[in-house]
Amino acid sequence: MTAILAETEVRLTDLATTRKVIAELALAQDDPEPPETSTAYEAIVNAFNQHPDQEFRARELHELLGMPTDEASVNVTRARLGRLLRQGFLTQPGRVRYQKRT
Protein backbone atom coordinates (compact mmCIF):
# COMPACT_ATOMS: atom_id res chain seq x y z
CA MET A 1 0.00 0.00 0.00
CA THR A 2 2.87 2.38 0.84
CA ALA A 3 4.48 1.72 -2.54
CA ILE A 4 1.25 2.54 -4.39
CA LEU A 5 0.85 5.77 -2.39
CA ALA A 6 4.43 6.83 -3.17
CA GLU A 7 3.93 6.09 -6.87
CA THR A 8 0.70 8.12 -6.91
CA GLU A 9 2.44 11.09 -5.27
CA VAL A 10 5.18 10.99 -7.95
CA ARG A 11 2.51 11.02 -10.67
CA LEU A 12 0.74 13.95 -9.02
CA THR A 13 4.01 15.88 -8.91
CA ASP A 14 4.57 15.16 -12.61
CA LEU A 15 1.03 16.28 -13.42
CA ALA A 16 1.51 19.52 -11.48
CA THR A 17 4.71 20.24 -13.42
CA THR A 18 2.97 19.48 -16.73
CA ARG A 19 0.11 21.79 -15.78
CA LYS A 20 2.55 24.64 -15.10
CA VAL A 21 4.27 24.15 -18.47
CA ILE A 22 0.96 24.11 -20.35
CA ALA A 23 -0.22 27.23 -18.52
CA GLU A 24 2.99 29.06 -19.48
CA LEU A 25 2.60 28.01 -23.12
CA ALA A 26 -1.00 29.21 -23.15
CA LEU A 27 0.08 32.60 -21.80
CA ALA A 28 2.78 32.85 -24.48
CA GLN A 29 0.14 32.33 -27.19
CA ASP A 30 -1.89 35.25 -25.80
CA ASP A 31 1.00 37.67 -26.43
CA PRO A 32 0.28 40.68 -28.66
CA GLU A 33 0.62 40.45 -32.41
CA PRO A 34 4.09 40.08 -33.87
CA PRO A 35 6.10 43.25 -34.51
CA GLU A 36 5.69 43.17 -38.29
CA THR A 37 1.90 43.30 -37.85
CA SER A 38 2.03 46.29 -35.54
CA THR A 39 4.44 47.95 -38.00
CA ALA A 40 1.87 47.46 -40.77
CA TYR A 41 -0.81 49.00 -38.55
CA GLU A 42 1.48 51.93 -37.81
CA ALA A 43 2.11 52.46 -41.52
CA ILE A 44 -1.63 52.41 -42.25
CA VAL A 45 -2.45 54.80 -39.40
CA ASN A 46 0.38 57.13 -40.46
CA ALA A 47 -0.94 57.19 -44.04
CA PHE A 48 -4.38 58.24 -42.79
CA ASN A 49 -2.83 60.83 -40.46
CA GLN A 50 -0.83 62.33 -43.34
CA HIS A 51 -3.91 62.43 -45.60
CA PRO A 52 -6.84 62.97 -43.18
CA ASP A 53 -9.31 64.20 -45.84
CA GLN A 54 -8.53 61.54 -48.44
CA GLU A 55 -10.49 58.33 -48.95
CA PHE A 56 -8.51 55.17 -49.65
CA ARG A 57 -9.18 51.69 -50.92
CA ALA A 58 -7.02 48.91 -49.52
CA ARG A 59 -5.14 48.50 -52.82
CA GLU A 60 -4.49 52.27 -53.00
CA LEU A 61 -2.99 52.15 -49.52
CA HIS A 62 -0.69 49.35 -50.61
CA GLU A 63 0.47 51.36 -53.60
CA LEU A 64 1.00 54.47 -51.47
CA LEU A 65 2.97 52.55 -48.84
CA GLY A 66 4.96 50.45 -51.31
CA MET A 67 3.45 47.22 -50.01
CA PRO A 68 2.81 44.15 -52.22
CA THR A 69 -0.42 44.42 -54.20
CA ASP A 70 -1.18 40.71 -54.51
CA GLU A 71 -4.71 39.76 -53.51
CA ALA A 72 -3.72 37.93 -50.32
CA SER A 73 -1.76 40.91 -48.96
CA VAL A 74 -4.54 43.33 -49.82
CA ASN A 75 -7.08 41.07 -48.09
CA VAL A 76 -5.01 41.19 -44.89
CA THR A 77 -5.07 44.99 -45.10
CA ARG A 78 -8.83 44.93 -45.64
CA ALA A 79 -9.15 43.02 -42.37
CA ARG A 80 -6.91 45.57 -40.63
CA LEU A 81 -8.99 48.43 -42.03
CA GLY A 82 -12.13 46.70 -40.75
CA ARG A 83 -10.61 46.50 -37.28
CA LEU A 84 -9.64 50.20 -37.37
CA LEU A 85 -13.19 50.98 -38.52
CA ARG A 86 -14.70 49.04 -35.59
CA GLN A 87 -12.31 50.78 -33.18
CA GLY A 88 -13.59 54.14 -34.39
CA PHE A 89 -10.36 55.41 -35.96
CA LEU A 90 -11.78 55.24 -39.51
CA THR A 91 -15.09 55.90 -41.19
CA GLN A 92 -16.40 54.25 -44.31
CA PRO A 93 -17.80 57.01 -46.55
CA GLY A 94 -18.43 54.57 -49.39
CA ARG A 95 -18.30 50.89 -50.11
CA VAL A 96 -14.71 49.60 -49.74
CA ARG A 97 -13.45 53.15 -49.09
CA TYR A 98 -11.95 54.28 -45.80
CA GLN A 99 -11.19 57.69 -44.34
CA LYS A 100 -9.82 58.98 -41.07
CA ARG A 101 -12.56 59.89 -38.61
CA THR A 102 -12.53 63.62 -37.90
Backbone atoms as SQL, in Angstrom:
CREATE TABLE atoms (id INTEGER PRIMARY KEY, chain TEXT, resi INTEGER, resn TEXT, atom TEXT, x REAL, y REAL, z REAL);
INSERT INTO atoms VALUES
  (1, 'A', 1, 'MET', 'N', 0.820, -1.185, 0.000),
  (2, 'A', 1, 'MET', 'CA', 0.000, 0.000, 0.000),
  (3, 'A', 1, 'MET', 'C', 0.875, 1.264, 0.000),
  (4, 'A', 2, 'THR', 'N', 1.960, 1.230, 0.762),
  (5, 'A', 2, 'THR', 'CA', 2.869, 2.376, 0.838),
  (6, 'A', 2, 'THR', 'C', 3.517, 2.635, -0.518),
  (7, 'A', 3, 'ALA', 'N', 3.848, 1.585, -1.219),
  (8, 'A', 3, 'ALA', 'CA', 4.480, 1.724, -2.537),
  (9, 'A', 3, 'ALA', 'C', 3.510, 2.366, -3.534),
  (10, 'A', 4, 'ILE', 'N', 2.266, 1.966, -3.489),
  (11, 'A', 4, 'ILE', 'CA', 1.251, 2.538, -4.393),
  (12, 'A', 4, 'ILE', 'C', 1.040, 4.019, -4.077),
  (13, 'A', 5, 'LEU', 'N', 1.011, 4.367, -2.796),
  (14, 'A', 5, 'LEU', 'CA', 0.855, 5.766, -2.393),
  (15, 'A', 5, 'LEU', 'C', 2.037, 6.617, -2.862),
  (16, 'A', 6, 'ALA', 'N', 3.231, 6.101, -2.734),
  (17, 'A', 6, 'ALA', 'CA', 4.429, 6.828, -3.170),
  (18, 'A', 6, 'ALA', 'C', 4.411, 7.024, -4.686),
  (19, 'A', 7, 'GLU', 'N', 4.015, 6.003, -5.412),
  (20, 'A', 7, 'GLU', 'CA', 3.929, 6.090, -6.868),
  (21, 'A', 7, 'GLU', 'C', 2.883, 7.120, -7.293),
  (22, 'A', 8, 'THR', 'N', 1.760, 7.161, -6.619),
  (23, 'A', 8, 'THR', 'CA', 0.702, 8.125, -6.910),
  (24, 'A', 8, 'THR', 'C', 1.173, 9.551, -6.651),
  (25, 'A', 9, 'GLU', 'N', 1.919, 9.756, -5.575),
  (26, 'A', 9, 'GLU', 'CA', 2.443, 11.088, -5.267),
  (27, 'A', 9, 'GLU', 'C', 3.429, 11.556, -6.336),
  (28, 'A', 10, 'VAL', 'N', 4.247, 10.646, -6.865),
  (29, 'A', 10, 'VAL', 'CA', 5.181, 10.990, -7.947),
  (30, 'A', 10, 'VAL', 'C', 4.404, 11.407, -9.190),
  (31, 'A', 11, 'ARG', 'N', 3.345, 10.671, -9.505),
  (32, 'A', 11, 'ARG', 'CA', 2.512, 11.019, -10.674),
  (33, 'A', 11, 'ARG', 'C', 1.849, 12.377, -10.484),
  (34, 'A', 12, 'LEU', 'N', 1.358, 12.650, -9.290),
  (35, 'A', 12, 'LEU', 'CA', 0.739, 13.947, -9.018),
  (36, 'A', 12, 'LEU', 'C', 1.741, 15.092, -9.177),
  (37, 'A', 13, 'THR', 'N', 2.959, 14.866, -8.746),
  (38, 'A', 13, 'THR', 'CA', 4.006, 15.878, -8.908),
  (39, 'A', 13, 'THR', 'C', 4.283, 16.119, -10.390),
  (40, 'A', 14, 'ASP', 'N', 4.361, 15.042, -11.163),
  (41, 'A', 14, 'ASP', 'CA', 4.571, 15.162, -12.608),
  (42, 'A', 14, 'ASP', 'C', 3.413, 15.907, -13.274),
  (43, 'A', 15, 'LEU', 'N', 2.199, 15.596, -12.858),
  (44, 'A', 15, 'LEU', 'CA', 1.027, 16.281, -13.421),
  (45, 'A', 15, 'LEU', 'C', 1.032, 17.769, -13.080),
  (46, 'A', 16, 'ALA', 'N', 1.436, 18.115, -11.876),
  (47, 'A', 16, 'ALA', 'CA', 1.509, 19.523, -11.476),
  (48, 'A', 16, 'ALA', 'C', 2.544, 20.266, -12.327),
  (49, 'A', 17, 'THR', 'N', 3.684, 19.626, -12.578),
  (50, 'A', 17, 'THR', 'CA', 4.711, 20.238, -13.423),
  (51, 'A', 17, 'THR', 'C', 4.190, 20.419, -14.851),
  (52, 'A', 18, 'THR', 'N', 3.539, 19.403, -15.375),
  (53, 'A', 18, 'THR', 'CA', 2.974, 19.479, -16.725),
  (54, 'A', 18, 'THR', 'C', 1.947, 20.593, -16.826),
  (55, 'A', 19, 'ARG', 'N', 1.119, 20.727, -15.801),
  (56, 'A', 19, 'ARG', 'CA', 0.107, 21.787, -15.776),
  (57, 'A', 19, 'ARG', 'C', 0.756, 23.170, -15.835),
  (58, 'A', 20, 'LYS', 'N', 1.851, 23.365, -15.095),
  (59, 'A', 20, 'LYS', 'CA', 2.554, 24.644, -15.101),
  (60, 'A', 20, 'LYS', 'C', 3.115, 24.953, -16.482),
  (61, 'A', 21, 'VAL', 'N', 3.696, 23.949, -17.132),
  (62, 'A', 21, 'VAL', 'CA', 4.267, 24.147, -18.467),
  (63, 'A', 21, 'VAL', 'C', 3.174, 24.515, -19.468),
  (64, 'A', 22, 'ILE', 'N', 2.072, 23.821, -19.426),
  (65, 'A', 22, 'ILE', 'CA', 0.959, 24.111, -20.350),
  (66, 'A', 22, 'ILE', 'C', 0.402, 25.502, -20.094),
  (67, 'A', 23, 'ALA', 'N', 0.280, 25.891, -18.849),
  (68, 'A', 23, 'ALA', 'CA', -0.221, 27.232, -18.522),
  (69, 'A', 23, 'ALA', 'C', 0.714, 28.309, -19.063),
  (70, 'A', 24, 'GLU', 'N', 2.025, 28.094, -18.960),
  (71, 'A', 24, 'GLU', 'CA', 2.991, 29.059, -19.484),
  (72, 'A', 24, 'GLU', 'C', 2.912, 29.144, -21.002),
  (73, 'A', 25, 'LEU', 'N', 2.738, 28.002, -21.665),
  (74, 'A', 25, 'LEU', 'CA', 2.603, 28.007, -23.122),
  (75, 'A', 25, 'LEU', 'C', 1.329, 28.722, -23.557),
  (76, 'A', 26, 'ALA', 'N', 0.258, 28.532, -22.822),
  (77, 'A', 26, 'ALA', 'CA', -0.998, 29.206, -23.153),
  (78, 'A', 26, 'ALA', 'C', -0.855, 30.711, -23.003),
  (79, 'A', 27, 'LEU', 'N', -0.155, 31.166, -21.979),
  (80, 'A', 27, 'LEU', 'CA', 0.078, 32.600, -21.803),
  (81, 'A', 27, 'LEU', 'C', 0.937, 33.157, -22.928),
  (82, 'A', 28, 'ALA', 'N', 1.905, 32.389, -23.391),
  (83, 'A', 28, 'ALA', 'CA', 2.777, 32.848, -24.479),
  (84, 'A', 28, 'ALA', 'C', 1.983, 33.019, -25.766),
  (85, 'A', 29, 'GLN', 'N', 0.959, 32.217, -25.982),
  (86, 'A', 29, 'GLN', 'CA', 0.140, 32.333, -27.185),
  (87, 'A', 29, 'GLN', 'C', -0.767, 33.551, -27.126),
  (88, 'A', 30, 'ASP', 'N', -1.044, 34.078, -25.953),
  (89, 'A', 30, 'ASP', 'CA', -1.894, 35.247, -25.805),
  (90, 'A', 30, 'ASP', 'C', -1.117, 36.544, -25.934),
  (91, 'A', 31, 'ASP', 'N', 0.188, 36.464, -26.263),
  (92, 'A', 31, 'ASP', 'CA', 1.001, 37.667, -26.431),
  (93, 'A', 31, 'ASP', 'C', 0.442, 38.512, -27.570),
  (94, 'A', 32, 'PRO', 'N', 0.763, 39.829, -27.583),
  (95, 'A', 32, 'PRO', 'CA', 0.283, 40.676, -28.661),
  (96, 'A', 32, 'PRO', 'C', 0.808, 40.218, -30.017),
  (97, 'A', 33, 'GLU', 'N', 0.257, 40.830, -31.056),
  (98, 'A', 33, 'GLU', 'CA', 0.623, 40.453, -32.413),
  (99, 'A', 33, 'GLU', 'C', 2.110, 40.664, -32.646),
  (100, 'A', 34, 'PRO', 'N', 2.670, 39.931, -33.598),
  (101, 'A', 34, 'PRO', 'CA', 4.092, 40.076, -33.871),
  (102, 'A', 34, 'PRO', 'C', 4.443, 41.483, -34.334),
  (103, 'A', 35, 'PRO', 'N', 5.698, 41.894, -34.180),
  (104, 'A', 35, 'PRO', 'CA', 6.100, 43.255, -34.511),
  (105, 'A', 35, 'PRO', 'C', 5.795, 43.676, -35.935),
  (106, 'A', 36, 'GLU', 'N', 5.947, 42.752, -36.916),
  (107, 'A', 36, 'GLU', 'CA', 5.686, 43.166, -38.293),
  (108, 'A', 36, 'GLU', 'C', 4.234, 43.552, -38.497),
  (109, 'A', 37, 'THR', 'N', 3.312, 42.940, -37.743),
  (110, 'A', 37, 'THR', 'CA', 1.905, 43.298, -37.854),
  (111, 'A', 37, 'THR', 'C', 1.669, 44.690, -37.282),
  (112, 'A', 38, 'SER', 'N', 2.235, 44.968, -36.115),
  (113, 'A', 38, 'SER', 'CA', 2.035, 46.294, -35.544),
  (114, 'A', 38, 'SER', 'C', 2.699, 47.352, -36.426),
  (115, 'A', 39, 'THR', 'N', 3.799, 47.018, -37.082),
  (116, 'A', 39, 'THR', 'CA', 4.437, 47.950, -38.001),
  (117, 'A', 39, 'THR', 'C', 3.511, 48.249, -39.181),
  (118, 'A', 40, 'ALA', 'N', 2.816, 47.245, -39.679),
  (119, 'A', 40, 'ALA', 'CA', 1.870, 47.456, -40.772),
  (120, 'A', 40, 'ALA', 'C', 0.728, 48.358, -40.301),
  (121, 'A', 41, 'TYR', 'N', 0.229, 48.129, -39.094),
  (122, 'A', 41, 'TYR', 'CA', -0.811, 49.002, -38.553),
  (123, 'A', 41, 'TYR', 'C', -0.303, 50.437, -38.431),
  (124, 'A', 42, 'GLU', 'N', 0.916, 50.586, -37.943),
  (125, 'A', 42, 'GLU', 'CA', 1.483, 51.927, -37.808),
  (126, 'A', 42, 'GLU', 'C', 1.581, 52.617, -39.160),
  (127, 'A', 43, 'ALA', 'N', 1.997, 51.886, -40.190),
  (128, 'A', 43, 'ALA', 'CA', 2.107, 52.461, -41.521),
  (129, 'A', 43, 'ALA', 'C', 0.739, 52.892, -42.040),
  (130, 'A', 44, 'ILE', 'N', -0.269, 52.077, -41.803),
  (131, 'A', 44, 'ILE', 'CA', -1.633, 52.411, -42.250),
  (132, 'A', 44, 'ILE', 'C', -2.145, 53.646, -41.520),
  (133, 'A', 45, 'VAL', 'N', -1.987, 53.660, -40.203),
  (134, 'A', 45, 'VAL', 'CA', -2.450, 54.804, -39.403),
  (135, 'A', 45, 'VAL', 'C', -1.701, 56.067, -39.813),
  (136, 'A', 46, 'ASN', 'N', -0.391, 55.965, -40.032),
  (137, 'A', 46, 'ASN', 'CA', 0.380, 57.130, -40.462),
  (138, 'A', 46, 'ASN', 'C', -0.090, 57.656, -41.806),
  (139, 'A', 47, 'ALA', 'N', -0.435, 56.755, -42.728),
  (140, 'A', 47, 'ALA', 'CA', -0.940, 57.189, -44.037),
  (141, 'A', 47, 'ALA', 'C', -2.231, 57.988, -43.875),
  (142, 'A', 48, 'PHE', 'N', -3.129, 57.510, -43.014),
  (143, 'A', 48, 'PHE', 'CA', -4.377, 58.238, -42.794),
  (144, 'A', 48, 'PHE', 'C', -4.128, 59.556, -42.061),
  (145, 'A', 49, 'ASN', 'N', -3.155, 59.580, -41.157),
  (146, 'A', 49, 'ASN', 'CA', -2.828, 60.829, -40.457),
  (147, 'A', 49, 'ASN', 'C', -2.225, 61.857, -41.411),
  (148, 'A', 50, 'GLN', 'N', -1.443, 61.409, -42.381),
  (149, 'A', 50, 'GLN', 'CA', -0.828, 62.325, -43.341),
  (150, 'A', 50, 'GLN', 'C', -1.830, 62.835, -44.368),
  (151, 'A', 51, 'HIS', 'N', -2.879, 62.060, -44.623),
  (152, 'A', 51, 'HIS', 'CA', -3.909, 62.434, -45.604),
  (153, 'A', 51, 'HIS', 'C', -5.294, 62.320, -44.958),
  (154, 'A', 52, 'PRO', 'N', -5.598, 63.157, -43.948),
  (155, 'A', 52, 'PRO', 'CA', -6.840, 62.970, -43.179),
  (156, 'A', 52, 'PRO', 'C', -8.126, 63.167, -43.980),
  (157, 'A', 53, 'ASP', 'N', -8.086, 63.936, -45.070),
  (158, 'A', 53, 'ASP', 'CA', -9.306, 64.195, -45.837),
  (159, 'A', 53, 'ASP', 'C', -9.458, 63.274, -47.038),
  (160, 'A', 54, 'GLN', 'N', -8.510, 62.402, -47.254),
  (161, 'A', 54, 'GLN', 'CA', -8.533, 61.540, -48.439),
  (162, 'A', 54, 'GLN', 'C', -9.158, 60.191, -48.113),
  (163, 'A', 55, 'GLU', 'N', -9.918, 59.678, -49.070),
  (164, 'A', 55, 'GLU', 'CA', -10.486, 58.335, -48.953),
  (165, 'A', 55, 'GLU', 'C', -9.540, 57.364, -49.657),
  (166, 'A', 56, 'PHE', 'N', -9.386, 56.177, -49.078),
  (167, 'A', 56, 'PHE', 'CA', -8.506, 55.167, -49.647),
  (168, 'A', 56, 'PHE', 'C', -9.232, 53.838, -49.789),
  (169, 'A', 57, 'ARG', 'N', -8.853, 53.107, -50.802),
  (170, 'A', 57, 'ARG', 'CA', -9.181, 51.691, -50.917),
  (171, 'A', 57, 'ARG', 'C', -7.957, 50.940, -50.410),
  (172, 'A', 58, 'ALA', 'N', -8.127, 49.695, -50.052),
  (173, 'A', 58, 'ALA', 'CA', -7.016, 48.908, -49.523),
  (174, 'A', 58, 'ALA', 'C', -5.866, 48.836, -50.535),
  (175, 'A', 59, 'ARG', 'N', -6.177, 48.615, -51.796),
  (176, 'A', 59, 'ARG', 'CA', -5.137, 48.505, -52.825),
  (177, 'A', 59, 'ARG', 'C', -4.404, 49.842, -52.989),
  (178, 'A', 60, 'GLU', 'N', -5.125, 50.949, -52.899),
  (179, 'A', 60, 'GLU', 'CA', -4.487, 52.266, -52.999),
  (180, 'A', 60, 'GLU', 'C', -3.516, 52.492, -51.844),
  (181, 'A', 61, 'LEU', 'N', -3.892, 52.042, -50.665),
  (182, 'A', 61, 'LEU', 'CA', -2.986, 52.145, -49.516),
  (183, 'A', 61, 'LEU', 'C', -1.713, 51.346, -49.763),
  (184, 'A', 62, 'HIS', 'N', -1.863, 50.166, -50.312),
  (185, 'A', 62, 'HIS', 'CA', -0.691, 49.346, -50.610),
  (186, 'A', 62, 'HIS', 'C', 0.233, 50.055, -51.592),
  (187, 'A', 63, 'GLU', 'N', -0.335, 50.644, -52.620),
  (188, 'A', 63, 'GLU', 'CA', 0.474, 51.360, -53.601),
  (189, 'A', 63, 'GLU', 'C', 1.160, 52.562, -52.963),
  (190, 'A', 64, 'LEU', 'N', 0.443, 53.302, -52.139),
  (191, 'A', 64, 'LEU', 'CA', 1.004, 54.471, -51.468),
  (192, 'A', 64, 'LEU', 'C', 2.155, 54.084, -50.539),
  (193, 'A', 65, 'LEU', 'N', 1.982, 52.968, -49.831),
  (194, 'A', 65, 'LEU', 'CA', 2.969, 52.546, -48.838),
  (195, 'A', 65, 'LEU', 'C', 4.058, 51.641, -49.419),
  (196, 'A', 66, 'GLY', 'N', 3.963, 51.319, -50.700),
  (197, 'A', 66, 'GLY', 'CA', 4.959, 50.448, -51.312),
  (198, 'A', 66, 'GLY', 'C', 4.865, 49.007, -50.843),
  (199, 'A', 67, 'MET', 'N', 3.672, 48.591, -50.471),
  (200, 'A', 67, 'MET', 'CA', 3.451, 47.223, -50.007),
  (201, 'A', 67, 'MET', 'C', 3.064, 46.357, -51.209),
  (202, 'A', 68, 'PRO', 'N', 3.205, 45.029, -51.113),
  (203, 'A', 68, 'PRO', 'CA', 2.813, 44.149, -52.217),
  (204, 'A', 68, 'PRO', 'C', 1.327, 44.296, -52.527),
  (205, 'A', 69, 'THR', 'N', 0.988, 44.229, -53.797),
  (206, 'A', 69, 'THR', 'CA', -0.416, 44.421, -54.196),
  (207, 'A', 69, 'THR', 'C', -1.086, 43.112, -54.601),
  (208, 'A', 70, 'ASP', 'N', -0.502, 41.978, -54.218),
  (209, 'A', 70, 'ASP', 'CA', -1.176, 40.710, -54.510),
  (210, 'A', 70, 'ASP', 'C', -2.443, 40.614, -53.665),
  (211, 'A', 71, 'GLU', 'N', -3.379, 39.830, -54.134),
  (212, 'A', 71, 'GLU', 'CA', -4.706, 39.764, -53.512),
  (213, 'A', 71, 'GLU', 'C', -4.655, 39.341, -52.048),
  (214, 'A', 72, 'ALA', 'N', -3.798, 38.394, -51.720),
  (215, 'A', 72, 'ALA', 'CA', -3.721, 37.926, -50.324),
  (216, 'A', 72, 'ALA', 'C', -3.263, 39.047, -49.390),
  (217, 'A', 73, 'SER', 'N', -2.257, 39.804, -49.797),
  (218, 'A', 73, 'SER', 'CA', -1.758, 40.906, -48.956),
  (219, 'A', 73, 'SER', 'C', -2.810, 41.988, -48.795),
  (220, 'A', 74, 'VAL', 'N', -3.503, 42.294, -49.879),
  (221, 'A', 74, 'VAL', 'CA', -4.539, 43.334, -49.821),
  (222, 'A', 74, 'VAL', 'C', -5.690, 42.878, -48.930),
  (223, 'A', 75, 'ASN', 'N', -6.014, 41.589, -48.959),
  (224, 'A', 75, 'ASN', 'CA', -7.081, 41.071, -48.090),
  (225, 'A', 75, 'ASN', 'C', -6.719, 41.204, -46.616),
  (226, 'A', 76, 'VAL', 'N', -5.453, 41.014, -46.278),
  (227, 'A', 76, 'VAL', 'CA', -5.014, 41.195, -44.892),
  (228, 'A', 76, 'VAL', 'C', -5.211, 42.656, -44.493),
  (229, 'A', 77, 'THR', 'N', -4.877, 43.566, -45.391),
  (230, 'A', 77, 'THR', 'CA', -5.065, 44.988, -45.099),
  (231, 'A', 77, 'THR', 'C', -6.539, 45.328, -44.972),
  (232, 'A', 78, 'ARG', 'N', -7.377, 44.705, -45.766),
  (233, 'A', 78, 'ARG', 'CA', -8.829, 44.932, -45.641),
  (234, 'A', 78, 'ARG', 'C', -9.303, 44.542, -44.240),
  (235, 'A', 79, 'ALA', 'N', -8.780, 43.443, -43.728),
  (236, 'A', 79, 'ALA', 'CA', -9.147, 43.018, -42.370),
  (237, 'A', 79, 'ALA', 'C', -8.648, 44.040, -41.352),
  (238, 'A', 80, 'ARG', 'N', -7.448, 44.554, -41.546),
  (239, 'A', 80, 'ARG', 'CA', -6.911, 45.572, -40.634),
  (240, 'A', 80, 'ARG', 'C', -7.749, 46.844, -40.696),
  (241, 'A', 81, 'LEU', 'N', -8.152, 47.233, -41.887),
  (242, 'A', 81, 'LEU', 'CA', -8.995, 48.426, -42.030),
  (243, 'A', 81, 'LEU', 'C', -10.338, 48.218, -41.335),
  (244, 'A', 82, 'GLY', 'N', -10.883, 47.012, -41.445),
  (245, 'A', 82, 'GLY', 'CA', -12.129, 46.701, -40.749),
  (246, 'A', 82, 'GLY', 'C', -11.979, 46.825, -39.243),
  (247, 'A', 83, 'ARG', 'N', -10.846, 46.377, -38.724),
  (248, 'A', 83, 'ARG', 'CA', -10.607, 46.500, -37.284),
  (249, 'A', 83, 'ARG', 'C', -10.491, 47.971, -36.881),
  (250, 'A', 84, 'LEU', 'N', -9.762, 48.768, -37.664),
  (251, 'A', 84, 'LEU', 'CA', -9.636, 50.204, -37.370),
  (252, 'A', 84, 'LEU', 'C', -10.990, 50.907, -37.479),
  (253, 'A', 85, 'LEU', 'N', -11.833, 50.435, -38.383),
  (254, 'A', 85, 'LEU', 'CA', -13.189, 50.980, -38.522),
  (255, 'A', 85, 'LEU', 'C', -14.003, 50.676, -37.260),
  (256, 'A', 86, 'ARG', 'N', -13.953, 49.425, -36.796),
  (257, 'A', 86, 'ARG', 'CA', -14.702, 49.042, -35.591),
  (258, 'A', 86, 'ARG', 'C', -14.183, 49.753, -34.346),
  (259, 'A', 87, 'GLN', 'N', -12.891, 50.073, -34.323),
  (260, 'A', 87, 'GLN', 'CA', -12.306, 50.777, -33.178),
  (261, 'A', 87, 'GLN', 'C', -12.625, 52.269, -33.211),
  (262, 'A', 88, 'GLY', 'N', -13.193, 52.746, -34.307),
  (263, 'A', 88, 'GLY', 'CA', -13.587, 54.142, -34.388),
  (264, 'A', 88, 'GLY', 'C', -12.534, 55.074, -34.946),
  (265, 'A', 89, 'PHE', 'N', -11.404, 54.547, -35.404),
  (266, 'A', 89, 'PHE', 'CA', -10.363, 55.408, -35.965),
  (267, 'A', 89, 'PHE', 'C', -10.725, 55.836, -37.386),
  (268, 'A', 90, 'LEU', 'N', -11.405, 54.960, -38.120),
  (269, 'A', 90, 'LEU', 'CA', -11.776, 55.239, -39.506),
  (270, 'A', 90, 'LEU', 'C', -13.288, 55.307, -39.666),
  (271, 'A', 91, 'THR', 'N', -13.700, 55.951, -40.756),
  (272, 'A', 91, 'THR', 'CA', -15.089, 55.900, -41.190),
  (273, 'A', 91, 'THR', 'C', -15.098, 55.243, -42.559),
  (274, 'A', 92, 'GLN', 'N', -16.274, 54.875, -43.002),
  (275, 'A', 92, 'GLN', 'CA', -16.404, 54.254, -44.312),
  (276, 'A', 92, 'GLN', 'C', -17.406, 55.070, -45.126),
  (277, 'A', 93, 'PRO', 'N', -16.904, 56.129, -45.820),
  (278, 'A', 93, 'PRO', 'CA', -17.804, 57.015, -46.553),
  (279, 'A', 93, 'PRO', 'C', -18.448, 56.360, -47.769),
  (280, 'A', 94, 'GLY', 'N', -17.880, 55.301, -48.251),
  (281, 'A', 94, 'GLY', 'CA', -18.434, 54.570, -49.386),
  (282, 'A', 94, 'GLY', 'C', -18.035, 53.125, -49.284),
  (283, 'A', 95, 'ARG', 'N', -18.623, 52.312, -50.132),
  (284, 'A', 95, 'ARG', 'CA', -18.303, 50.886, -50.106),
  (285, 'A', 95, 'ARG', 'C', -16.820, 50.699, -50.428),
  (286, 'A', 96, 'VAL', 'N', -16.131, 49.925, -49.633),
  (287, 'A', 96, 'VAL', 'CA', -14.706, 49.603, -49.737),
  (288, 'A', 96, 'VAL', 'C', -13.788, 50.822, -49.715),
  (289, 'A', 97, 'ARG', 'N', -14.260, 51.939, -49.214),
  (290, 'A', 97, 'ARG', 'CA', -13.447, 53.149, -49.095),
  (291, 'A', 97, 'ARG', 'C', -13.369, 53.515, -47.622),
  (292, 'A', 98, 'TYR', 'N', -12.188, 53.966, -47.206),
  (293, 'A', 98, 'TYR', 'CA', -11.952, 54.283, -45.796),
  (294, 'A', 98, 'TYR', 'C', -11.340, 55.669, -45.684),
  (295, 'A', 99, 'GLN', 'N', -11.692, 56.347, -44.600),
  (296, 'A', 99, 'GLN', 'CA', -11.186, 57.694, -44.341),
  (297, 'A', 99, 'GLN', 'C', -11.003, 57.857, -42.847),
  (298, 'A', 100, 'LYS', 'N', -10.059, 58.714, -42.484),
  (299, 'A', 100, 'LYS', 'CA', -9.818, 58.981, -41.071),
  (300, 'A', 100, 'LYS', 'C', -11.027, 59.698, -40.478),
  (301, 'A', 101, 'ARG', 'N', -11.444, 59.245, -39.298),
  (302, 'A', 101, 'ARG', 'CA', -12.564, 59.893, -38.605),
  (303, 'A', 101, 'ARG', 'C', -12.092, 61.253, -38.102),
  (304, 'A', 102, 'THR', 'N', -12.893, 62.263, -38.351),
  (305, 'A', 102, 'THR', 'CA', -12.532, 63.620, -37.901),
  (306, 'A', 102, 'THR', 'C', -13.408, 64.063, -36.754);
